[in-house]
Tab-separated table of C-alpha atoms and ligand atoms in Angstrom:
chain	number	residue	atom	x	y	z
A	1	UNK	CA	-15.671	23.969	8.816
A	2	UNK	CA	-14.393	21.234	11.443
A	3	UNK	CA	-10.687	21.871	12.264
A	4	UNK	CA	-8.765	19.172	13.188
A	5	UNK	CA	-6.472	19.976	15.995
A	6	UNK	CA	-3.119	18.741	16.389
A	7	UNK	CA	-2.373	15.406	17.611
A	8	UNK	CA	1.398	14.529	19.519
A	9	UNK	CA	1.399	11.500	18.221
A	10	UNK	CA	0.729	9.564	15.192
A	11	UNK	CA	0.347	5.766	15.087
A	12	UNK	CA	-0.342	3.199	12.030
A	13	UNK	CA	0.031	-0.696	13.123
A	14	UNK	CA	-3.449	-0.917	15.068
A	15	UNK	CA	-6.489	0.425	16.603
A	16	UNK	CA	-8.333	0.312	19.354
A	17	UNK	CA	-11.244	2.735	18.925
A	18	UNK	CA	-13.956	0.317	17.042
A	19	UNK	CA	-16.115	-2.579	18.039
A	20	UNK	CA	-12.949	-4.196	18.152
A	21	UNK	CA	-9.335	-3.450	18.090
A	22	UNK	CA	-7.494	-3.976	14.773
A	23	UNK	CA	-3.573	-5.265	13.954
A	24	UNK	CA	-2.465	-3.724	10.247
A	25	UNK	CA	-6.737	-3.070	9.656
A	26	UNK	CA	-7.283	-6.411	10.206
A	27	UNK	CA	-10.156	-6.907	13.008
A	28	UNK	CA	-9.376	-9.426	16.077
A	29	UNK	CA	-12.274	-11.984	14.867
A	30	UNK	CA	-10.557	-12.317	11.556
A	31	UNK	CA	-7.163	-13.113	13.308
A	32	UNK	CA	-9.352	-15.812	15.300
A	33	UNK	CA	-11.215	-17.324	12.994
A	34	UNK	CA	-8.962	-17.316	10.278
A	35	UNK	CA	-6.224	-19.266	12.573
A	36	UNK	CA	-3.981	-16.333	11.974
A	37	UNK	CA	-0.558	-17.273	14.180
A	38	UNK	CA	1.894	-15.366	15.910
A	39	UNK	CA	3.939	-14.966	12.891
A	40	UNK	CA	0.702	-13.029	11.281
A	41	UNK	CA	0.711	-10.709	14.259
A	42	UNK	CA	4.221	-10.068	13.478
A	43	UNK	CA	3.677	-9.465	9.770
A	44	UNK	CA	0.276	-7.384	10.612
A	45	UNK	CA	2.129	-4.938	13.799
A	46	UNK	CA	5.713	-5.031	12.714
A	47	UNK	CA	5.598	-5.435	8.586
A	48	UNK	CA	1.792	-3.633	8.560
A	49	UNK	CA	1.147	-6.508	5.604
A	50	UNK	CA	-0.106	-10.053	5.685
A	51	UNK	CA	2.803	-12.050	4.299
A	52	UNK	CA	2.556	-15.796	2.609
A	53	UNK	CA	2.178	-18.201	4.582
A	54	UNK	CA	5.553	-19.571	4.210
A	55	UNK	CA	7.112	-16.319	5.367
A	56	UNK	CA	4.813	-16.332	8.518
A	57	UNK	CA	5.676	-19.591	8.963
A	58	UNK	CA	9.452	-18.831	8.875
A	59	UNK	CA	8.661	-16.482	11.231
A	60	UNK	CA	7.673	-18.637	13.797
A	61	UNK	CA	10.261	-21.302	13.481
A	62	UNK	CA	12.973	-18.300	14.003
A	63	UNK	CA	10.893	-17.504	17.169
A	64	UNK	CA	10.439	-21.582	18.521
A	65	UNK	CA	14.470	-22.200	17.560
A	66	UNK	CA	16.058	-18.386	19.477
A	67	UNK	CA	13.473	-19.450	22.322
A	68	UNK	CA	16.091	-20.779	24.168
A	69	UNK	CA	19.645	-21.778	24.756
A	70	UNK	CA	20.059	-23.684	27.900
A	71	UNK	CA	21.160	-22.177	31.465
A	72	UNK	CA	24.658	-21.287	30.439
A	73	UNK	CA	24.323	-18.221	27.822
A	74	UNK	CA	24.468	-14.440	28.807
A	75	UNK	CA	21.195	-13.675	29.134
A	76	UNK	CA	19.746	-16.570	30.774
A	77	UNK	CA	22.636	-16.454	33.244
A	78	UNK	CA	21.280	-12.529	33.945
A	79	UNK	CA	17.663	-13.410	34.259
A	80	UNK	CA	19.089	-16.725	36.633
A	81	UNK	CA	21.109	-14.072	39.013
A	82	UNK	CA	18.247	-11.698	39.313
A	83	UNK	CA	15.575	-14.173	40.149
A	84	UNK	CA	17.786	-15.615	42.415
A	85	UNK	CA	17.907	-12.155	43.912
A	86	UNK	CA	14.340	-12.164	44.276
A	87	UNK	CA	13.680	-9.820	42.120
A	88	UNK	CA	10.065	-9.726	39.998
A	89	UNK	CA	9.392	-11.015	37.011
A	90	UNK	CA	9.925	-8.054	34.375
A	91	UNK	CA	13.074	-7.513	36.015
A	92	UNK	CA	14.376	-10.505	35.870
A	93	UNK	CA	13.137	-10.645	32.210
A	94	UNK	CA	14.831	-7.148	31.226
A	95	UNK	CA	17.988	-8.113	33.211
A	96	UNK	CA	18.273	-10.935	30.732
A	97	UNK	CA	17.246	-8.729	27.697
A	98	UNK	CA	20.120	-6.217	28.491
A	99	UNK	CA	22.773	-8.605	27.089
A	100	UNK	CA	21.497	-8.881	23.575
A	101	UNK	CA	23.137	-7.399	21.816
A	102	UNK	CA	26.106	-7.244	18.938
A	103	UNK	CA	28.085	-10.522	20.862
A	104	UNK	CA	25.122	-12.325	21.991
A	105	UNK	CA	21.862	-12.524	19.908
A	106	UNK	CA	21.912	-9.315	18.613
A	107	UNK	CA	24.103	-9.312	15.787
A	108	UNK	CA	21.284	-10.063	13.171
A	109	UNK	CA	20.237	-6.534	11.677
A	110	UNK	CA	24.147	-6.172	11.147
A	111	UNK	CA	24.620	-9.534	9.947
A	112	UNK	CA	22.113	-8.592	7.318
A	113	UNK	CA	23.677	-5.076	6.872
A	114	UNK	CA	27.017	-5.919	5.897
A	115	UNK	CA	25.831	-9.499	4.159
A	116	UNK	CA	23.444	-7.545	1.851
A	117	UNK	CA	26.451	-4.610	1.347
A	118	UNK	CA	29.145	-7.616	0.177
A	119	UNK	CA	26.457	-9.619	-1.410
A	120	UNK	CA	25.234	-6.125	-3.678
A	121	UNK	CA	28.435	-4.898	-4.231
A	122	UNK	CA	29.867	-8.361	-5.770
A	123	UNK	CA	32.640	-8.842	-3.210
A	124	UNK	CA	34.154	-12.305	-2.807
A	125	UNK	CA	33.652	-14.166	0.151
A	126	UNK	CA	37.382	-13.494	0.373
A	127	UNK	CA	37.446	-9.871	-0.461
A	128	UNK	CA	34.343	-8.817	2.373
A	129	UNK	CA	36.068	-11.181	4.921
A	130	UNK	CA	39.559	-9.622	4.600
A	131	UNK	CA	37.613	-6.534	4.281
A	132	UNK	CA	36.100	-6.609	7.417
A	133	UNK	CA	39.524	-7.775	8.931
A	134	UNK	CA	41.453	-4.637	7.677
A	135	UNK	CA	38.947	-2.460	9.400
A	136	UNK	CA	39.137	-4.439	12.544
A	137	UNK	CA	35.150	-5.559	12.581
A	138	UNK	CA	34.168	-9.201	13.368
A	139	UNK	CA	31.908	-10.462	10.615
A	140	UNK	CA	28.400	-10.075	12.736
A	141	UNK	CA	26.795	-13.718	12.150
A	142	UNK	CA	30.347	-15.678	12.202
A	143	UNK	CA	31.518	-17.674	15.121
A	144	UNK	CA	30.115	-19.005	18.197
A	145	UNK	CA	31.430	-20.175	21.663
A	146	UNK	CA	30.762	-23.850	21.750
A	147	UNK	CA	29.617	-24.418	17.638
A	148	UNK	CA	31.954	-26.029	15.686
A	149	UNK	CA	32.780	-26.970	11.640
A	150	UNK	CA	32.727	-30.522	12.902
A	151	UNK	CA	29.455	-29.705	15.448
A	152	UNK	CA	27.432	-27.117	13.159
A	153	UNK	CA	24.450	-25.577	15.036
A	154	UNK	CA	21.463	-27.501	14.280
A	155	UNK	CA	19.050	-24.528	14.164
A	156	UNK	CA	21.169	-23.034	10.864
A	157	UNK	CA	20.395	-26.441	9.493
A	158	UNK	CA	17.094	-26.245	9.976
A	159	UNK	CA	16.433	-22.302	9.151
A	160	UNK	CA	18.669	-23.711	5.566
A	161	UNK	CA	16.771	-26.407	5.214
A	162	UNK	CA	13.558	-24.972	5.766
A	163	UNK	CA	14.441	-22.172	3.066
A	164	UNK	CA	15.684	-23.994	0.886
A	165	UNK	CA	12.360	-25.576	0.481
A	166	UNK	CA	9.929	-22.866	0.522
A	167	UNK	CA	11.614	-19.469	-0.369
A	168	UNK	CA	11.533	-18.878	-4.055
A	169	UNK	CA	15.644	-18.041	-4.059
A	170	UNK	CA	18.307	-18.145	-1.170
A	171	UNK	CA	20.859	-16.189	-2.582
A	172	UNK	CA	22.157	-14.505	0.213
A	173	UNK	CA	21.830	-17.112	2.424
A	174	UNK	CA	23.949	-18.589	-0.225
A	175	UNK	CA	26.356	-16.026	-0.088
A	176	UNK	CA	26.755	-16.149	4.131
A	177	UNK	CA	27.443	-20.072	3.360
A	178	UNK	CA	30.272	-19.031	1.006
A	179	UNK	CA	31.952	-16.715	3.390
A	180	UNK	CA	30.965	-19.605	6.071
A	181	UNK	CA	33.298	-21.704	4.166
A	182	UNK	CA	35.989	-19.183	3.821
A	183	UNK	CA	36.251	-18.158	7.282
A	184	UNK	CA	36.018	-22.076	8.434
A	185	UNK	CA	39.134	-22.504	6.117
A	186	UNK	CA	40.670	-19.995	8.732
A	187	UNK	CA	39.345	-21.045	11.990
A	188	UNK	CA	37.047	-24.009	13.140
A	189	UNK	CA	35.187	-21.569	15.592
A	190	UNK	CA	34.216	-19.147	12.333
A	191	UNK	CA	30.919	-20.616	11.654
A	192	UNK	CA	27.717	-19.673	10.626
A	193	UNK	CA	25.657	-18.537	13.667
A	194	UNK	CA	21.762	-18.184	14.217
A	195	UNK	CA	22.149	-14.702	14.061
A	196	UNK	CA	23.959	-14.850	10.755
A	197	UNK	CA	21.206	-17.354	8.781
A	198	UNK	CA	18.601	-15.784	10.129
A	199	UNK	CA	19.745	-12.239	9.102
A	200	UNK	CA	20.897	-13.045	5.101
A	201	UNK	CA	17.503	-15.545	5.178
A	202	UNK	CA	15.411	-12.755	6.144
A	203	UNK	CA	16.986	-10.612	3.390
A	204	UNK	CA	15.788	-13.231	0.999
A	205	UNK	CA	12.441	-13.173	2.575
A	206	UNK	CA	12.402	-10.126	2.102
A	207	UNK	CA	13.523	-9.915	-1.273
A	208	UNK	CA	11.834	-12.806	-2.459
A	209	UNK	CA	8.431	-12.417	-1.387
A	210	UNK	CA	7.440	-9.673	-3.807
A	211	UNK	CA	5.476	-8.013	-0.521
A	212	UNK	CA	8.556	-5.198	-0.579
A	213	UNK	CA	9.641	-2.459	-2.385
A	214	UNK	CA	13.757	-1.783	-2.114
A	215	UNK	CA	13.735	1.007	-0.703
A	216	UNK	CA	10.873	-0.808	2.590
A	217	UNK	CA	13.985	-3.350	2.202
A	218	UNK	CA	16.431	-0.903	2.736
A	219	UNK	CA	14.149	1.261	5.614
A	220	UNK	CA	14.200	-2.226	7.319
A	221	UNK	CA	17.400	-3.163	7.378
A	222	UNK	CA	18.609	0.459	8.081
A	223	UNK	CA	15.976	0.469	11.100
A	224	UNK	CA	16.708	-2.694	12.480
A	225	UNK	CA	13.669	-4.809	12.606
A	226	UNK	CA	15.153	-8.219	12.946
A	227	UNK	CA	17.072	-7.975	16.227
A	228	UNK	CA	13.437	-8.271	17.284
A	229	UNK	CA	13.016	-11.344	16.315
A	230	UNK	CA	15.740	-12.900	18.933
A	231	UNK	CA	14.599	-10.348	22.085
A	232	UNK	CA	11.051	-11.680	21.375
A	233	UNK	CA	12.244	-14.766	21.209
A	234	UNK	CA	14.593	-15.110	23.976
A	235	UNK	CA	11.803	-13.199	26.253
A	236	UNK	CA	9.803	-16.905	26.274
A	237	UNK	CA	12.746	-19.095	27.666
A	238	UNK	CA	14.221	-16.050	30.179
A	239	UNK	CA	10.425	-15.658	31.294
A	240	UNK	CA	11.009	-19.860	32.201
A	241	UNK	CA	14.211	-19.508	33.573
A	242	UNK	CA	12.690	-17.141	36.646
A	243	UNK	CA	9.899	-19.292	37.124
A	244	UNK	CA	11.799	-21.990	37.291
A	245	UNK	CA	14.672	-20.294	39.651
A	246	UNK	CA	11.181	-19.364	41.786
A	247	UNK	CA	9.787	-22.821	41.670
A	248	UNK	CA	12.899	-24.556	42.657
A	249	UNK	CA	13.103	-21.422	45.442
A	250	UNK	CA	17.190	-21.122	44.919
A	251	UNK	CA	18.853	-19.005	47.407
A	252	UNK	CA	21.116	-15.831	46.631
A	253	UNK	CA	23.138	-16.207	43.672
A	254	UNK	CA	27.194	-15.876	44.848
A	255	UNK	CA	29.615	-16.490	42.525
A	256	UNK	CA	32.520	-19.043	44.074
A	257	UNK	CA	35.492	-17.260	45.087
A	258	UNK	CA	37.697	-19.860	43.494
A	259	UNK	CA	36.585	-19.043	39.992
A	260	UNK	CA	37.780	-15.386	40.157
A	261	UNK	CA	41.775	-15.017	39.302
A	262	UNK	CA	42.314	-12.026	41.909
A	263	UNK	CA	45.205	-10.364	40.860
A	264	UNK	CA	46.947	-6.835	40.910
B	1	LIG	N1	34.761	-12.478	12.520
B	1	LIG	C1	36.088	-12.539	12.392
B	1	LIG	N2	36.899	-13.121	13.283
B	1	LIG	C2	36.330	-13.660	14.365
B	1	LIG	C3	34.938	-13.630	14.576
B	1	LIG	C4	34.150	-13.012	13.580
B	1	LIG	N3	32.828	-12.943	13.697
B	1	LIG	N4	34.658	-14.240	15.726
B	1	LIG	C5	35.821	-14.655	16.238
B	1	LIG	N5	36.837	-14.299	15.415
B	1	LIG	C6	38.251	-14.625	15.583
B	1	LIG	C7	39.031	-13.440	15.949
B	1	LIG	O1	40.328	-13.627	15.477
B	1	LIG	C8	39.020	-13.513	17.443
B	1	LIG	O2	40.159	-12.900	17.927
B	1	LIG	P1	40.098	-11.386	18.472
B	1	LIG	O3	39.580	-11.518	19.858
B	1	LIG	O4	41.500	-10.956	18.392
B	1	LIG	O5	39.179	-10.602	17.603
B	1	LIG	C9	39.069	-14.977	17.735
B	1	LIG	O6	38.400	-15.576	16.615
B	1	LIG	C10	38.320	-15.271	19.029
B	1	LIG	O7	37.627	-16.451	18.877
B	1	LIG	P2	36.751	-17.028	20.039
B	1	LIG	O8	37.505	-16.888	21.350
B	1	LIG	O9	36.217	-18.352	19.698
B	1	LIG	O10	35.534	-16.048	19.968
B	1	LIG	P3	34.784	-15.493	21.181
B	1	LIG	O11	34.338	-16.613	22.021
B	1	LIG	O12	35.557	-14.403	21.798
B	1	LIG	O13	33.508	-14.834	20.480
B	1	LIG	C11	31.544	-14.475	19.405
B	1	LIG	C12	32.378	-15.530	20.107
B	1	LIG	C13	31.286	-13.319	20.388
B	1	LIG	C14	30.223	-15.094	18.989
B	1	LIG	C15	32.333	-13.953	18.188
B	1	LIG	O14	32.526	-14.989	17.264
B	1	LIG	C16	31.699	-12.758	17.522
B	1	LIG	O15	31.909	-11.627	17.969
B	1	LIG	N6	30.909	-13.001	16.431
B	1	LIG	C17	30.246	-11.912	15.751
B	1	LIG	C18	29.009	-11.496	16.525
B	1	LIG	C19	27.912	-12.535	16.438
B	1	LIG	O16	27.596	-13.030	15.372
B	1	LIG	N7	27.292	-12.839	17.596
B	1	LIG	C20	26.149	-13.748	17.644
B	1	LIG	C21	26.550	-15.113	18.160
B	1	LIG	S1	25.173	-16.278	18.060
B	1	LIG	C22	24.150	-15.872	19.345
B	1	LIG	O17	24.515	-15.157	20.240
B	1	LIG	C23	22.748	-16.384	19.351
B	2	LIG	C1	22.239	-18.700	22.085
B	2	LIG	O1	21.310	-18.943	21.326
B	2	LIG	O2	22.055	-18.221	23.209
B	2	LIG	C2	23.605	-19.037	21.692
B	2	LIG	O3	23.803	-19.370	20.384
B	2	LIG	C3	24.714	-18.455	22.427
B	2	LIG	C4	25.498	-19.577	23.064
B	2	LIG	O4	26.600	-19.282	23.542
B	2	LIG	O5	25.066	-20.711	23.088
């Protein structure tokens, strides 16, 4: 009989070997002609399911809303210096990638992590915020630089109010929104952040879709999937940010001597 020798790798989200390739077994002409978006692709190569509509959907709006943040933030500042270096594209892309992370647009996965831990185990907004303060962790998904309670980011707004209308239950965005109000009660800088509503609202995607079992919930969030969703984002606006350093052909980047305190 045939045997089948060994292979050194094993892969399941697409192939490339037919007429034409596949994402999650679905053929490229079906993606086309059934208007299948980006947030499809995502579901087909990173979930390996087609998820409803209003899931993809979400998807997307997470993607347009984390595209960019203006001039000022880590990353874009990164990719801004490197261009300005005149350095290539993908490096001045990764340069910006490298700060995301758990300060700066990488705090979702562990925003979901230790939402869906307090939310499961029944803690009070109280009791996981003091929690969390006893063993010396910021609450991943609380607090931002220039967000305030009395100038809320408008893209948690819109992620809420976008749930809120299409997911079949919000619970633990619920839940974040109760600790949001606890730890504004302490501090006017302690509020919900992108990272934070779109980790507990992709827990109740995920939990409310009925396209998951618990423990593909659990392999997710222990993974680390939704981090993703901000690097991919991010990619599109620090991917603008060196063409338009390039197109506006700015000179060496050197930071001004009187903004460093140099001191022994
Ligand atoms: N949980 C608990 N306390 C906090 C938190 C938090 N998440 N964030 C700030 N504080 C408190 C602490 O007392 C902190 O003092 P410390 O330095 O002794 O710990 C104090 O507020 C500092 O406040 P700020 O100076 O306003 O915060 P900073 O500007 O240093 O940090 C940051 C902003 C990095 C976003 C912070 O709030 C944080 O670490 N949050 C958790 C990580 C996170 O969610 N990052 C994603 C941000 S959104 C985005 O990047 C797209
Ligand atoms: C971002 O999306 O980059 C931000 O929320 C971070 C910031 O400081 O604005």
């Amino acid at each position: 009989g045939k045997v089948r020798a060994p292979t050194h790798i094993i892969s399941t989200i697409s192939d490339d070997r037919g007429e034409e390739p596949c994402y999650g077994g679905v053929p490229m002409s079906s993606i086309v002609e059934q208007g299948y978006g980006v947030g499809d692709v995502i579901s087909l190569l990173w979930f390996k399911r087609s998820l409803p509509r209003y899931c993809t959907q979400f998807i997307e709006i997470c993607i347009m809303l984390c595209a960019d943040h203006g001039p000022c933030v880590s990353g874009a500042h990164n990719t801004i210096v490197t261009a300005r270096a005149g350095k290539d594209l993908v490096s001045s892309l990764v340069s910006g990638l490298l700060t995301i992370g758990p300060r700066f647009g990488g705090a979702i996965d562990d925003a979901a992590r230790y939402f869906k831990d307090a939310y499961d185990r029944g803690l009070s907004p109280y009791e996981f915020v003091e929690s969390m303060k006893k063993k010396g962790i910021r609450v991943p998904g609380i607090g931002h630089r220039i967000k305030r309670g009395d100038n809320r980011d408008k893209r948690v707004e819109l992620l809420q109010k976008f749930a809120r209308t299409h997911f079949p239950a919000v619970k633990y965005m619920e839940y974040a929104v109760q600790v949001e109000t606890y730890t504004l009660s302490k501090s006017n800088n302690l509020v919900l952040n992108v990272d934070g509503a779109i980790g507990s609202l992709f827990l109740d995607l995920l939990a409310g879709s009925g396209m998951f079992t618990k423990q593909e919930i659990d392999e997710i969030i222990e993974i680390g999937y939704l981090n993703g969703l901000f690097v991919l984002a991010r990619s599109i606006g620090l991917i603008g940010h060196t063409f338009d350093q390039k197109r506006l052909k700015q000179p060496l980047y050197r930071h001004p001597w009187e903004d460093v305190l140099y001191t022994k």
